[in-house]
Amino acid sequence: MRFGIDLPPQIKVFGAFFVYSFCMGSMFPRLPDIQTAMGVGEGQLGLALIGSAVGTLVSLTFAGRFIEAIGYRRVLLTAIPLLSVFYALAMWAQGPLLFFLLLLPVGLTIGCIEIIINIEADRVEHAIGRRIMSRAHAFWSLGFFTAGMVGSFIAQTGLSVQLHLLLMIPVIAVATLVVLGRFEPAPHRTGSSTDETPHLARPTLAIMMLVAVCLSAMLMEGAGIDWSAIYMRDMFAATPFWAGIAVATVAGSQAFARFFADGFVDRYNPVTVARTLLTIMGGGVLLVFFAPVAWSAYLGFAMIGVGSSALFPLAMSAAAQQTDRPAAINVAALAQFSFTAFLLGPPLLGYVAEHFGIRWTFGVGIPLVVLGLATAHVLAPRRASKVVTP
């Protein structure tokens, strides 16, 4: 049975990224309220947030065969609404340990969705003959931006986090059916490997170099999502609305930059674009770290959003286009290690915030920006050293 509206393949990809991220982003503008309700410091809250990171890493490592066996369509149409249910359940945790445990299934679901939508974006990109990966991730950022705006308004009304996330369940379910009800997976890339997918997505040297390029982007994007609202509350006594706007600022500026990133990559080259973005992000990190007034912090968050916009999509495209192994393995390997920074790194920065101050959650990104600048050359287009044919 088919539901929803019939859309071109690339629009379905964009819709999948948007609905998924809107679901995922609803919790983060409410983190100050969650922290207050639990009565814990940044360190304990950060450890609790690792639950979703652990679940995601497990899923990215072992979910490949499960997804292939069940089918991309069935998994995607089930996983996105289920994700909203898991987030809503996690909001009822009374302490950090239960919060950690309830976030584990959240992470398991996120990993499955990440593999499917990134592979689908690459396959559709190949089928239609033009880049869409950065634009697809722009819709991910746009979904997060929308969730940040909605969450900010809802937080200001005083509505409880529990009721807020419960209301998101029917919204996400309807959006999934309308946008993705007629989703069918795109065909495999021609000339890609057909080897059986192993349980463990083992990284190659090429994948680890790609991780180094986007590591600062993943860590600072995650820090902006996890800690920007608490940063504005602690440093500038921001109201719930303006604290939530910090999350939306990171995601909104990132979405704006991603919409235009593919054109810049085509006009120039991935290396030039990556180095430019890393420079912008480095400036944003410094601005947030030294921000004397609230508006300068928001400007820094916007620069972090722009700077982190296309680095992960560029690395993901490079990983998916490698022909030595199936795209699912290379995508999972890159995502597995990059998500260590995006999901595991920012929660651990809670201890940095608790012991050294909330500003240092962003200051630690400076050396990683330098690492990205030093390794950006691996994004240069080159002929694959090994091609595996069907």
mmCIF file of C-alpha atoms in Angstrom:
data_model
loop_
_atom_site.group_PDB
_atom_site.id
_atom_site.type_symbol
_atom_site.label_atom_id
_atom_site.label_comp_id
_atom_site.label_asym_id
_atom_site.label_seq_id
_atom_site.Cartn_x
_atom_site.Cartn_y
_atom_site.Cartn_z
ATOM 1 C CA MET A 1 0.000 0.000 0.000
ATOM 2 C CA ARG A 2 1.273 3.480 -0.935
ATOM 3 C CA PHE A 3 0.528 6.738 0.871
ATOM 4 C CA GLY A 4 1.443 10.370 0.449
ATOM 5 C CA ILE A 5 2.274 12.354 -2.658
ATOM 6 C CA ASP A 6 4.379 11.341 -5.641
ATOM 7 C CA LEU A 7 7.608 13.339 -5.704
ATOM 8 C CA PRO A 8 10.803 13.313 -7.809
ATOM 9 C CA PRO A 9 13.577 11.168 -6.277
ATOM 10 C CA GLN A 10 15.703 14.098 -5.139
ATOM 11 C CA ILE A 11 12.716 15.778 -3.458
ATOM 12 C CA LYS A 12 12.011 12.578 -1.529
ATOM 13 C CA VAL A 13 15.636 12.591 -0.367
ATOM 14 C CA PHE A 14 15.347 16.220 0.735
ATOM 15 C CA GLY A 15 12.089 15.431 2.517
ATOM 16 C CA ALA A 16 13.630 12.464 4.334
ATOM 17 C CA PHE A 17 16.506 14.601 5.623
ATOM 18 C CA PHE A 18 14.102 17.356 6.754
ATOM 19 C CA VAL A 19 11.554 15.191 8.563
ATOM 20 C CA TYR A 20 14.261 13.113 10.251
ATOM 21 C CA SER A 21 16.191 16.145 11.516
ATOM 22 C CA PHE A 22 13.030 17.954 12.635
ATOM 23 C CA CYS A 23 12.252 14.906 14.748
ATOM 24 C CA MET A 24 15.824 14.668 16.044
ATOM 25 C CA GLY A 25 16.140 18.403 16.740
ATOM 26 C CA SER A 26 13.079 18.849 18.925
ATOM 27 C CA MET A 27 14.905 17.896 22.136
ATOM 28 C CA PHE A 28 17.937 20.183 21.955
ATOM 29 C CA PRO A 29 16.303 23.608 22.498
ATOM 30 C CA ARG A 30 14.850 22.087 25.690
ATOM 31 C CA LEU A 31 18.177 20.880 27.152
ATOM 32 C CA PRO A 32 18.320 23.787 29.648
ATOM 33 C CA ASP A 33 14.881 22.731 30.939
ATOM 34 C CA ILE A 34 15.934 19.072 31.047
ATOM 35 C CA GLN A 35 19.074 19.979 32.999
ATOM 36 C CA THR A 36 17.101 22.109 35.461
ATOM 37 C CA ALA A 37 14.471 19.414 35.985
ATOM 38 C CA MET A 38 17.131 16.799 36.728
ATOM 39 C CA GLY A 39 19.134 19.160 38.926
ATOM 40 C CA VAL A 40 22.477 18.026 37.497
ATOM 41 C CA GLY A 41 25.596 19.764 36.232
ATOM 42 C CA GLU A 42 26.943 19.822 32.693
ATOM 43 C CA GLY A 43 29.155 16.802 33.341
ATOM 44 C CA GLN A 44 26.319 14.497 34.388
ATOM 45 C CA LEU A 45 24.065 15.776 31.612
ATOM 46 C CA GLY A 46 26.843 15.180 29.097
ATOM 47 C CA LEU A 47 27.324 11.599 30.261
ATOM 48 C CA ALA A 48 23.587 10.981 29.957
ATOM 49 C CA LEU A 49 23.582 12.304 26.385
ATOM 50 C CA ILE A 50 26.200 9.701 25.469
ATOM 51 C CA GLY A 51 23.352 7.154 25.426
ATOM 52 C CA SER A 52 22.283 8.224 21.950
ATOM 53 C CA ALA A 53 25.925 8.226 20.798
ATOM 54 C CA VAL A 54 26.481 4.666 21.983
ATOM 55 C CA GLY A 55 23.296 3.464 20.307
ATOM 56 C CA THR A 56 24.186 5.230 17.068
ATOM 57 C CA LEU A 57 27.701 3.780 16.914
ATOM 58 C CA VAL A 58 26.391 0.262 17.537
ATOM 59 C CA SER A 59 23.768 0.691 14.835
ATOM 60 C CA LEU A 60 26.206 2.143 12.294
ATOM 61 C CA THR A 61 28.518 -0.800 12.923
ATOM 62 C CA PHE A 62 26.067 -3.701 12.805
ATOM 63 C CA ALA A 63 22.869 -2.494 11.111
ATOM 64 C CA GLY A 64 23.988 -3.033 7.504
ATOM 65 C CA ARG A 65 22.711 -6.597 7.114
ATOM 66 C CA PHE A 66 19.521 -5.824 9.031
ATOM 67 C CA ILE A 67 18.705 -2.946 6.683
ATOM 68 C CA GLU A 68 19.455 -5.014 3.580
ATOM 69 C CA ALA A 69 17.328 -7.907 4.854
ATOM 70 C CA ILE A 70 14.291 -5.843 5.857
ATOM 71 C CA GLY A 71 14.507 -3.356 2.999
ATOM 72 C CA TYR A 72 15.276 0.356 2.870
ATOM 73 C CA ARG A 73 11.633 1.381 2.442
ATOM 74 C CA ARG A 74 10.285 -0.593 5.406
ATOM 75 C CA VAL A 75 13.082 0.459 7.725
ATOM 76 C CA LEU A 76 12.863 4.158 6.828
ATOM 77 C CA LEU A 77 9.061 4.424 7.077
ATOM 78 C CA THR A 78 9.155 2.694 10.458
ATOM 79 C CA ALA A 79 12.298 4.223 11.937
ATOM 80 C CA ILE A 80 11.468 7.938 11.605
ATOM 81 C CA PRO A 81 8.100 7.803 13.478
ATOM 82 C CA LEU A 82 9.628 5.364 15.963
ATOM 83 C CA LEU A 83 12.420 7.867 16.627
ATOM 84 C CA SER A 84 9.859 10.443 17.788
ATOM 85 C CA VAL A 85 8.372 7.858 20.151
ATOM 86 C CA PHE A 86 11.769 7.042 21.666
ATOM 87 C CA TYR A 87 12.589 10.732 22.165
ATOM 88 C CA ALA A 88 9.242 11.291 23.882
ATOM 89 C CA LEU A 89 9.827 8.348 26.221
ATOM 90 C CA ALA A 90 13.297 9.635 27.135
ATOM 91 C CA MET A 91 11.826 12.918 28.359
ATOM 92 C CA TRP A 92 10.228 11.113 31.318
ATOM 93 C CA ALA A 93 13.607 10.194 32.810
ATOM 94 C CA GLN A 94 14.001 11.516 36.344
ATOM 95 C CA GLY A 95 17.778 11.193 36.469
ATOM 96 C CA PRO A 96 20.856 10.974 34.217
ATOM 97 C CA LEU A 97 21.193 7.170 34.375
ATOM 98 C CA LEU A 98 17.647 6.511 33.167
ATOM 99 C CA PHE A 99 18.064 9.276 30.585
ATOM 100 C CA PHE A 100 21.172 7.484 29.284
ATOM 101 C CA LEU A 101 19.326 4.152 29.044
ATOM 102 C CA LEU A 102 16.292 5.659 27.310
ATOM 103 C CA LEU A 103 18.534 7.365 24.748
ATOM 104 C CA LEU A 104 20.099 4.046 23.671
ATOM 105 C CA PRO A 105 17.157 3.062 21.407
ATOM 106 C CA VAL A 106 17.164 6.631 20.083
ATOM 107 C CA GLY A 107 20.736 6.092 18.907
ATOM 108 C CA LEU A 108 20.023 2.671 17.432
ATOM 109 C CA THR A 109 17.260 4.187 15.323
ATOM 110 C CA ILE A 110 19.364 7.194 14.269
ATOM 111 C CA GLY A 111 22.115 4.913 12.939
ATOM 112 C CA CYS A 112 19.717 3.032 10.658
ATOM 113 C CA ILE A 113 18.236 6.251 9.283
ATOM 114 C CA GLU A 114 21.668 7.806 8.693
ATOM 115 C CA ILE A 115 22.873 4.866 6.605
ATOM 116 C CA ILE A 116 19.732 4.769 4.469
ATOM 117 C CA ILE A 117 19.338 8.458 3.670
ATOM 118 C CA ASN A 118 23.035 9.092 2.927
ATOM 119 C CA ILE A 119 23.288 6.092 0.599
ATOM 120 C CA GLU A 120 20.020 7.107 -1.049
ATOM 121 C CA ALA A 121 21.312 10.662 -1.568
ATOM 122 C CA ASP A 122 24.466 9.354 -3.235
ATOM 123 C CA ARG A 123 22.552 6.935 -5.489
ATOM 124 C CA VAL A 124 20.057 9.596 -6.573
ATOM 125 C CA GLU A 125 22.941 12.013 -7.163
ATOM 126 C CA HIS A 126 24.526 9.428 -9.451
ATOM 127 C CA ALA A 127 21.243 8.630 -11.228
ATOM 128 C CA ILE A 128 20.289 12.217 -12.082
ATOM 129 C CA GLY A 129 23.848 13.291 -12.910
ATOM 130 C CA ARG A 130 24.247 16.291 -10.592
ATOM 131 C CA ARG A 131 25.305 16.954 -7.024
ATOM 132 C CA ILE A 132 22.599 16.912 -4.353
ATOM 133 C CA MET A 133 24.486 15.699 -1.266
ATOM 134 C CA SER A 134 25.190 19.140 0.211
ATOM 135 C CA ARG A 135 21.664 20.289 -0.571
ATOM 136 C CA ALA A 136 20.270 17.158 1.063
ATOM 137 C CA HIS A 137 22.227 18.003 4.196
ATOM 138 C CA ALA A 138 20.933 21.575 3.882
ATOM 139 C CA PHE A 139 17.450 20.170 4.401
ATOM 140 C CA TRP A 140 18.776 18.307 7.453
ATOM 141 C CA SER A 141 19.973 21.646 8.841
ATOM 142 C CA LEU A 142 16.703 23.308 7.814
ATOM 143 C CA GLY A 143 14.778 20.682 9.747
ATOM 144 C CA PHE A 144 16.959 21.289 12.794
ATOM 145 C CA PHE A 145 16.496 25.054 12.377
ATOM 146 C CA THR A 146 12.719 24.621 12.255
ATOM 147 C CA ALA A 147 12.799 22.386 15.324
ATOM 148 C CA GLY A 148 14.940 24.981 17.103
ATOM 149 C CA MET A 149 12.494 27.783 16.313
ATOM 150 C CA VAL A 150 9.460 25.735 17.297
ATOM 151 C CA GLY A 151 11.191 24.517 20.456
ATOM 152 C CA SER A 152 12.166 28.074 21.412
ATOM 153 C CA PHE A 153 8.584 29.320 21.194
ATOM 154 C CA ILE A 154 7.239 26.295 23.055
ATOM 155 C CA ALA A 155 9.877 26.635 25.792
ATOM 156 C CA GLN A 156 8.926 30.281 26.303
ATOM 157 C CA THR A 157 5.267 29.284 26.862
ATOM 158 C CA GLY A 158 6.299 27.055 29.754
ATOM 159 C CA LEU A 159 4.878 23.869 28.228
ATOM 160 C CA SER A 160 6.570 20.823 29.739
ATOM 161 C CA VAL A 161 9.234 18.985 27.785
ATOM 162 C CA GLN A 162 7.244 15.751 28.132
ATOM 163 C CA LEU A 163 4.106 17.176 26.508
ATOM 164 C CA HIS A 164 6.146 18.976 23.847
ATOM 165 C CA LEU A 165 7.806 15.763 22.652
ATOM 166 C CA LEU A 166 4.543 13.792 22.884
ATOM 167 C CA LEU A 167 2.927 16.296 20.520
ATOM 168 C CA MET A 168 5.732 15.690 18.042
ATOM 169 C CA ILE A 169 4.800 11.996 17.590
ATOM 170 C CA PRO A 170 1.663 12.517 15.433
ATOM 171 C CA VAL A 171 3.334 15.409 13.605
ATOM 172 C CA ILE A 172 6.295 13.237 12.587
ATOM 173 C CA ALA A 173 4.099 10.245 11.719
ATOM 174 C CA VAL A 174 1.900 12.283 9.365
ATOM 175 C CA ALA A 175 4.880 14.066 7.795
ATOM 176 C CA THR A 176 6.613 10.730 7.155
ATOM 177 C CA LEU A 177 3.569 9.242 5.416
ATOM 178 C CA VAL A 178 2.902 12.356 3.329
ATOM 179 C CA VAL A 179 6.496 12.960 2.185
ATOM 180 C CA LEU A 180 7.878 9.399 2.085
ATOM 181 C CA GLY A 181 4.789 7.238 1.632
ATOM 182 C CA ARG A 182 5.763 6.545 -1.993
ATOM 183 C CA PHE A 183 9.495 6.190 -1.328
ATOM 184 C CA GLU A 184 11.310 3.500 -3.322
ATOM 185 C CA PRO A 185 15.094 3.014 -3.066
ATOM 186 C CA ALA A 186 17.188 4.183 -6.014
ATOM 187 C CA PRO A 187 19.242 1.553 -7.882
ATOM 188 C CA HIS A 188 22.829 0.807 -6.882
ATOM 189 C CA ARG A 189 25.640 2.811 -8.449
ATOM 190 C CA THR A 190 27.036 1.135 -11.561
ATOM 191 C CA GLY A 191 30.563 -0.200 -11.129
ATOM 192 C CA SER A 192 30.329 -0.439 -7.360
ATOM 193 C CA SER A 193 31.393 -3.450 -5.351
ATOM 194 C CA THR A 194 28.871 -6.229 -4.779
ATOM 195 C CA ASP A 195 30.830 -7.939 -1.991
ATOM 196 C CA GLU A 196 28.809 -9.067 1.006
ATOM 197 C CA THR A 197 28.574 -6.386 3.675
ATOM 198 C CA PRO A 198 30.412 -7.397 6.893
ATOM 199 C CA HIS A 199 29.120 -6.674 10.376
ATOM 200 C CA LEU A 200 31.976 -4.316 11.251
ATOM 201 C CA ALA A 201 32.477 -1.269 9.051
ATOM 202 C CA ARG A 202 36.270 -1.305 9.201
ATOM 203 C CA PRO A 203 37.826 2.071 8.282
ATOM 204 C CA THR A 204 40.533 2.261 5.653
ATOM 205 C CA LEU A 205 43.341 4.842 5.616
ATOM 206 C CA ALA A 206 41.378 6.876 3.061
ATOM 207 C CA ILE A 207 38.333 6.911 5.345
ATOM 208 C CA MET A 208 40.409 8.011 8.349
ATOM 209 C CA MET A 209 41.843 10.909 6.340
ATOM 210 C CA LEU A 210 38.292 11.954 5.487
ATOM 211 C CA VAL A 211 37.440 11.786 9.185
ATOM 212 C CA ALA A 212 40.327 14.169 9.942
ATOM 213 C CA VAL A 213 38.980 16.691 7.430
ATOM 214 C CA CYS A 214 35.494 16.873 8.925
ATOM 215 C CA LEU A 215 36.345 16.190 12.592
ATOM 216 C CA SER A 216 36.245 19.848 13.658
ATOM 217 C CA ALA A 217 32.976 20.383 11.796
ATOM 218 C CA MET A 218 31.328 17.397 13.469
ATOM 219 C CA LEU A 219 32.554 18.375 16.951
ATOM 220 C CA MET A 220 31.657 22.063 16.679
ATOM 221 C CA GLU A 221 28.298 21.371 15.030
ATOM 222 C CA GLY A 222 27.528 18.934 17.836
ATOM 223 C CA ALA A 223 28.749 21.409 20.466
ATOM 224 C CA GLY A 224 26.524 24.082 18.946
ATOM 225 C CA ILE A 225 23.523 21.773 19.101
ATOM 226 C CA ASP A 226 24.178 20.360 22.581
ATOM 227 C CA TRP A 227 25.593 23.340 24.453
ATOM 228 C CA SER A 228 24.712 26.613 22.692
ATOM 229 C CA ALA A 229 21.400 27.042 24.540
ATOM 230 C CA ILE A 230 23.055 26.370 27.915
ATOM 231 C CA TYR A 231 25.966 28.651 26.910
ATOM 232 C CA MET A 232 23.578 31.571 26.276
ATOM 233 C CA ARG A 233 21.708 30.923 29.505
ATOM 234 C CA ASP A 234 24.857 30.741 31.631
ATOM 235 C CA MET A 235 26.935 33.468 29.964
ATOM 236 C CA PHE A 236 24.247 36.050 29.134
ATOM 237 C CA ALA A 237 21.230 35.038 31.264
ATOM 238 C CA ALA A 238 19.210 34.407 28.096
ATOM 239 C CA THR A 239 15.496 33.618 28.404
ATOM 240 C CA PRO A 240 14.292 30.170 27.214
ATOM 241 C CA PHE A 241 13.352 31.649 23.836
ATOM 242 C CA TRP A 242 16.722 33.318 23.192
ATOM 243 C CA ALA A 243 18.617 30.309 24.515
ATOM 244 C CA GLY A 244 16.792 28.097 22.005
ATOM 245 C CA ILE A 245 17.477 30.613 19.226
ATOM 246 C CA ALA A 246 21.187 29.801 19.600
ATOM 247 C CA VAL A 247 20.483 26.241 18.432
ATOM 248 C CA ALA A 248 18.414 27.580 15.542
ATOM 249 C CA THR A 249 21.198 30.025 14.594
ATOM 250 C CA VAL A 250 23.740 27.232 14.154
ATOM 251 C CA ALA A 251 21.324 25.102 12.115
ATOM 252 C CA GLY A 252 19.852 27.977 10.096
ATOM 253 C CA SER A 253 23.189 29.398 8.957
ATOM 254 C CA GLN A 254 24.337 25.874 8.163
ATOM 255 C CA ALA A 255 21.230 25.251 6.052
ATOM 256 C CA PHE A 256 21.730 28.513 4.137
ATOM 257 C CA ALA A 257 25.344 27.666 3.308
ATOM 258 C CA ARG A 258 24.537 24.097 2.297
ATOM 259 C CA PHE A 259 21.975 25.250 -0.261
ATOM 260 C CA PHE A 260 24.746 26.973 -2.209
ATOM 261 C CA ALA A 261 27.659 24.647 -1.413
ATOM 262 C CA ASP A 262 27.208 22.319 -4.405
ATOM 263 C CA GLY A 263 27.482 25.242 -6.840
ATOM 264 C CA PHE A 264 30.677 26.466 -5.186
ATOM 265 C CA VAL A 265 32.164 22.959 -5.268
ATOM 266 C CA ASP A 266 31.382 22.670 -8.992
ATOM 267 C CA ARG A 267 32.737 26.141 -9.740
ATOM 268 C CA TYR A 268 35.917 25.822 -7.695
ATOM 269 C CA ASN A 269 36.951 22.484 -6.134
ATOM 270 C CA PRO A 270 36.369 20.564 -2.893
ATOM 271 C CA VAL A 271 39.757 21.482 -1.422
ATOM 272 C CA THR A 272 39.316 25.236 -1.868
ATOM 273 C CA VAL A 273 35.769 25.118 -0.517
ATOM 274 C CA ALA A 274 36.823 23.005 2.480
ATOM 275 C CA ARG A 275 39.697 25.305 3.436
ATOM 276 C CA THR A 276 37.486 28.385 3.129
ATOM 277 C CA LEU A 277 34.834 26.838 5.344
ATOM 278 C CA LEU A 278 37.392 25.724 7.924
ATOM 279 C CA THR A 279 38.741 29.283 8.118
ATOM 280 C CA ILE A 280 35.235 30.679 8.658
ATOM 281 C CA MET A 281 34.524 28.077 11.320
ATOM 282 C CA GLY A 282 37.785 28.848 13.110
ATOM 283 C CA GLY A 283 36.815 32.517 13.241
ATOM 284 C CA GLY A 284 33.416 31.591 14.644
ATOM 285 C CA VAL A 285 34.921 29.395 17.354
ATOM 286 C CA LEU A 286 37.220 32.241 18.432
ATOM 287 C CA LEU A 287 34.315 34.689 18.444
ATOM 288 C CA VAL A 288 32.172 32.450 20.673
ATOM 289 C CA PHE A 289 35.107 31.780 22.983
ATOM 290 C CA PHE A 290 35.869 35.480 23.504
ATOM 291 C CA ALA A 291 32.295 36.847 23.073
ATOM 292 C CA PRO A 292 31.894 39.970 25.261
ATOM 293 C CA VAL A 293 28.196 40.492 24.416
ATOM 294 C CA ALA A 294 25.313 38.271 23.317
ATOM 295 C CA TRP A 295 25.140 39.456 19.696
ATOM 296 C CA SER A 296 28.786 38.523 19.103
ATOM 297 C CA ALA A 297 28.088 35.002 20.383
ATOM 298 C CA TYR A 298 25.180 34.640 17.955
ATOM 299 C CA LEU A 299 27.455 35.838 15.133
ATOM 300 C CA GLY A 300 30.018 33.237 16.179
ATOM 301 C CA PHE A 301 27.352 30.506 16.184
ATOM 302 C CA ALA A 302 26.315 31.587 12.681
ATOM 303 C CA MET A 303 29.924 31.355 11.472
ATOM 304 C CA ILE A 304 30.261 27.905 13.031
ATOM 305 C CA GLY A 305 27.117 26.871 11.148
ATOM 306 C CA VAL A 306 28.447 28.189 7.837
ATOM 307 C CA GLY A 307 31.906 26.737 8.395
ATOM 308 C CA SER A 308 30.643 23.267 9.263
ATOM 309 C CA SER A 309 28.074 23.237 6.463
ATOM 310 C CA ALA A 310 29.657 21.237 3.638
ATOM 311 C CA LEU A 311 32.629 19.443 5.183
ATOM 312 C CA PHE A 312 30.740 16.319 6.224
ATOM 313 C CA PRO A 313 28.701 16.130 2.967
ATOM 314 C CA LEU A 314 31.915 16.458 0.946
ATOM 315 C CA ALA A 315 33.555 13.694 2.949
ATOM 316 C CA MET A 316 30.429 11.526 2.719
ATOM 317 C CA SER A 317 30.319 11.877 -1.070
ATOM 318 C CA ALA A 318 34.001 10.972 -1.296
ATOM 319 C CA ALA A 319 33.421 7.894 0.871
ATOM 320 C CA ALA A 320 30.319 6.722 -1.016
ATOM 321 C CA GLN A 321 32.032 7.067 -4.409
ATOM 322 C CA GLN A 322 34.941 4.799 -3.525
ATOM 323 C CA THR A 323 34.694 1.550 -5.473
ATOM 324 C CA ASP A 324 36.879 -0.756 -3.378
ATOM 325 C CA ARG A 325 33.928 -1.790 -1.187
ATOM 326 C CA PRO A 326 30.125 -1.440 -1.192
ATOM 327 C CA ALA A 327 28.971 2.126 -0.595
ATOM 328 C CA ALA A 328 27.150 1.022 2.564
ATOM 329 C CA ILE A 329 30.438 -0.061 4.185
ATOM 330 C CA ASN A 330 32.365 3.103 3.360
ATOM 331 C CA VAL A 331 29.446 5.326 4.394
ATOM 332 C CA ALA A 332 29.026 3.403 7.650
ATOM 333 C CA ALA A 333 32.780 3.517 8.360
ATOM 334 C CA LEU A 334 32.976 7.287 7.857
ATOM 335 C CA ALA A 335 29.758 7.933 9.758
ATOM 336 C CA GLN A 336 30.853 5.637 12.586
ATOM 337 C CA PHE A 337 34.005 7.612 13.311
ATOM 338 C CA SER A 338 32.604 11.047 12.461
ATOM 339 C CA PHE A 339 29.638 10.454 14.731
ATOM 340 C CA THR A 340 32.089 9.713 17.522
ATOM 341 C CA ALA A 341 32.866 13.440 17.361
ATOM 342 C CA PHE A 342 29.330 14.615 16.581
ATOM 343 C CA LEU A 343 27.502 12.525 19.203
ATOM 344 C CA LEU A 344 30.131 11.323 21.683
ATOM 345 C CA GLY A 345 32.447 14.358 21.685
ATOM 346 C CA PRO A 346 29.986 17.160 22.593
ATOM 347 C CA PRO A 347 28.455 15.255 25.546
ATOM 348 C CA LEU A 348 31.959 14.633 26.903
ATOM 349 C CA LEU A 349 32.544 18.376 26.589
ATOM 350 C CA GLY A 350 30.106 18.666 29.476
ATOM 351 C CA TYR A 351 32.999 17.790 31.777
ATOM 352 C CA VAL A 352 35.088 20.480 30.133
ATOM 353 C CA ALA A 353 32.278 22.976 30.738
ATOM 354 C CA GLU A 354 31.836 21.924 34.349
ATOM 355 C CA HIS A 355 35.528 22.107 35.256
ATOM 356 C CA PHE A 356 36.885 24.853 32.978
ATOM 357 C CA GLY A 357 33.826 26.867 31.982
ATOM 358 C CA ILE A 358 31.236 26.660 29.221
ATOM 359 C CA ARG A 359 33.388 28.754 26.843
ATOM 360 C CA TRP A 360 35.931 25.927 26.600
ATOM 361 C CA THR A 361 33.348 23.599 25.019
ATOM 362 C CA PHE A 362 34.023 25.638 21.885
ATOM 363 C CA GLY A 363 37.654 26.608 22.522
ATOM 364 C CA VAL A 364 38.789 22.990 22.193
ATOM 365 C CA GLY A 365 37.781 23.118 18.526
ATOM 366 C CA ILE A 366 40.716 25.343 17.537
ATOM 367 C CA PRO A 367 43.349 22.565 17.116
ATOM 368 C CA LEU A 368 40.833 20.432 15.212
ATOM 369 C CA VAL A 369 40.269 23.263 12.728
ATOM 370 C CA VAL A 370 44.047 23.315 12.170
ATOM 371 C CA LEU A 371 43.967 19.529 11.603
ATOM 372 C CA GLY A 372 41.227 19.955 9.008
ATOM 373 C CA LEU A 373 43.222 22.606 7.162
ATOM 374 C CA ALA A 374 46.241 20.296 7.093
ATOM 375 C CA THR A 375 44.329 17.312 5.663
ATOM 376 C CA ALA A 376 41.834 19.025 3.320
ATOM 377 C CA HIS A 377 43.933 18.030 0.285
ATOM 378 C CA VAL A 378 42.481 14.485 0.450
ATOM 379 C CA LEU A 379 39.217 15.862 -0.990
ATOM 380 C CA ALA A 380 40.942 16.631 -4.303
ATOM 381 C CA PRO A 381 39.359 14.660 -7.185
ATOM 382 C CA ARG A 382 41.543 11.756 -8.294
ATOM 383 C CA ARG A 383 41.266 8.431 -10.063
ATOM 384 C CA ALA A 384 40.428 5.517 -7.798
ATOM 385 C CA SER A 385 43.365 3.164 -7.318
ATOM 386 C CA LYS A 386 41.136 0.097 -7.415
ATOM 387 C CA VAL A 387 37.866 -0.475 -9.188
ATOM 388 C CA VAL A 388 35.752 -3.474 -8.364
ATOM 389 C CA THR A 389 33.258 -4.437 -11.060
ATOM 390 C CA PRO A 390 30.146 -6.554 -10.614
#
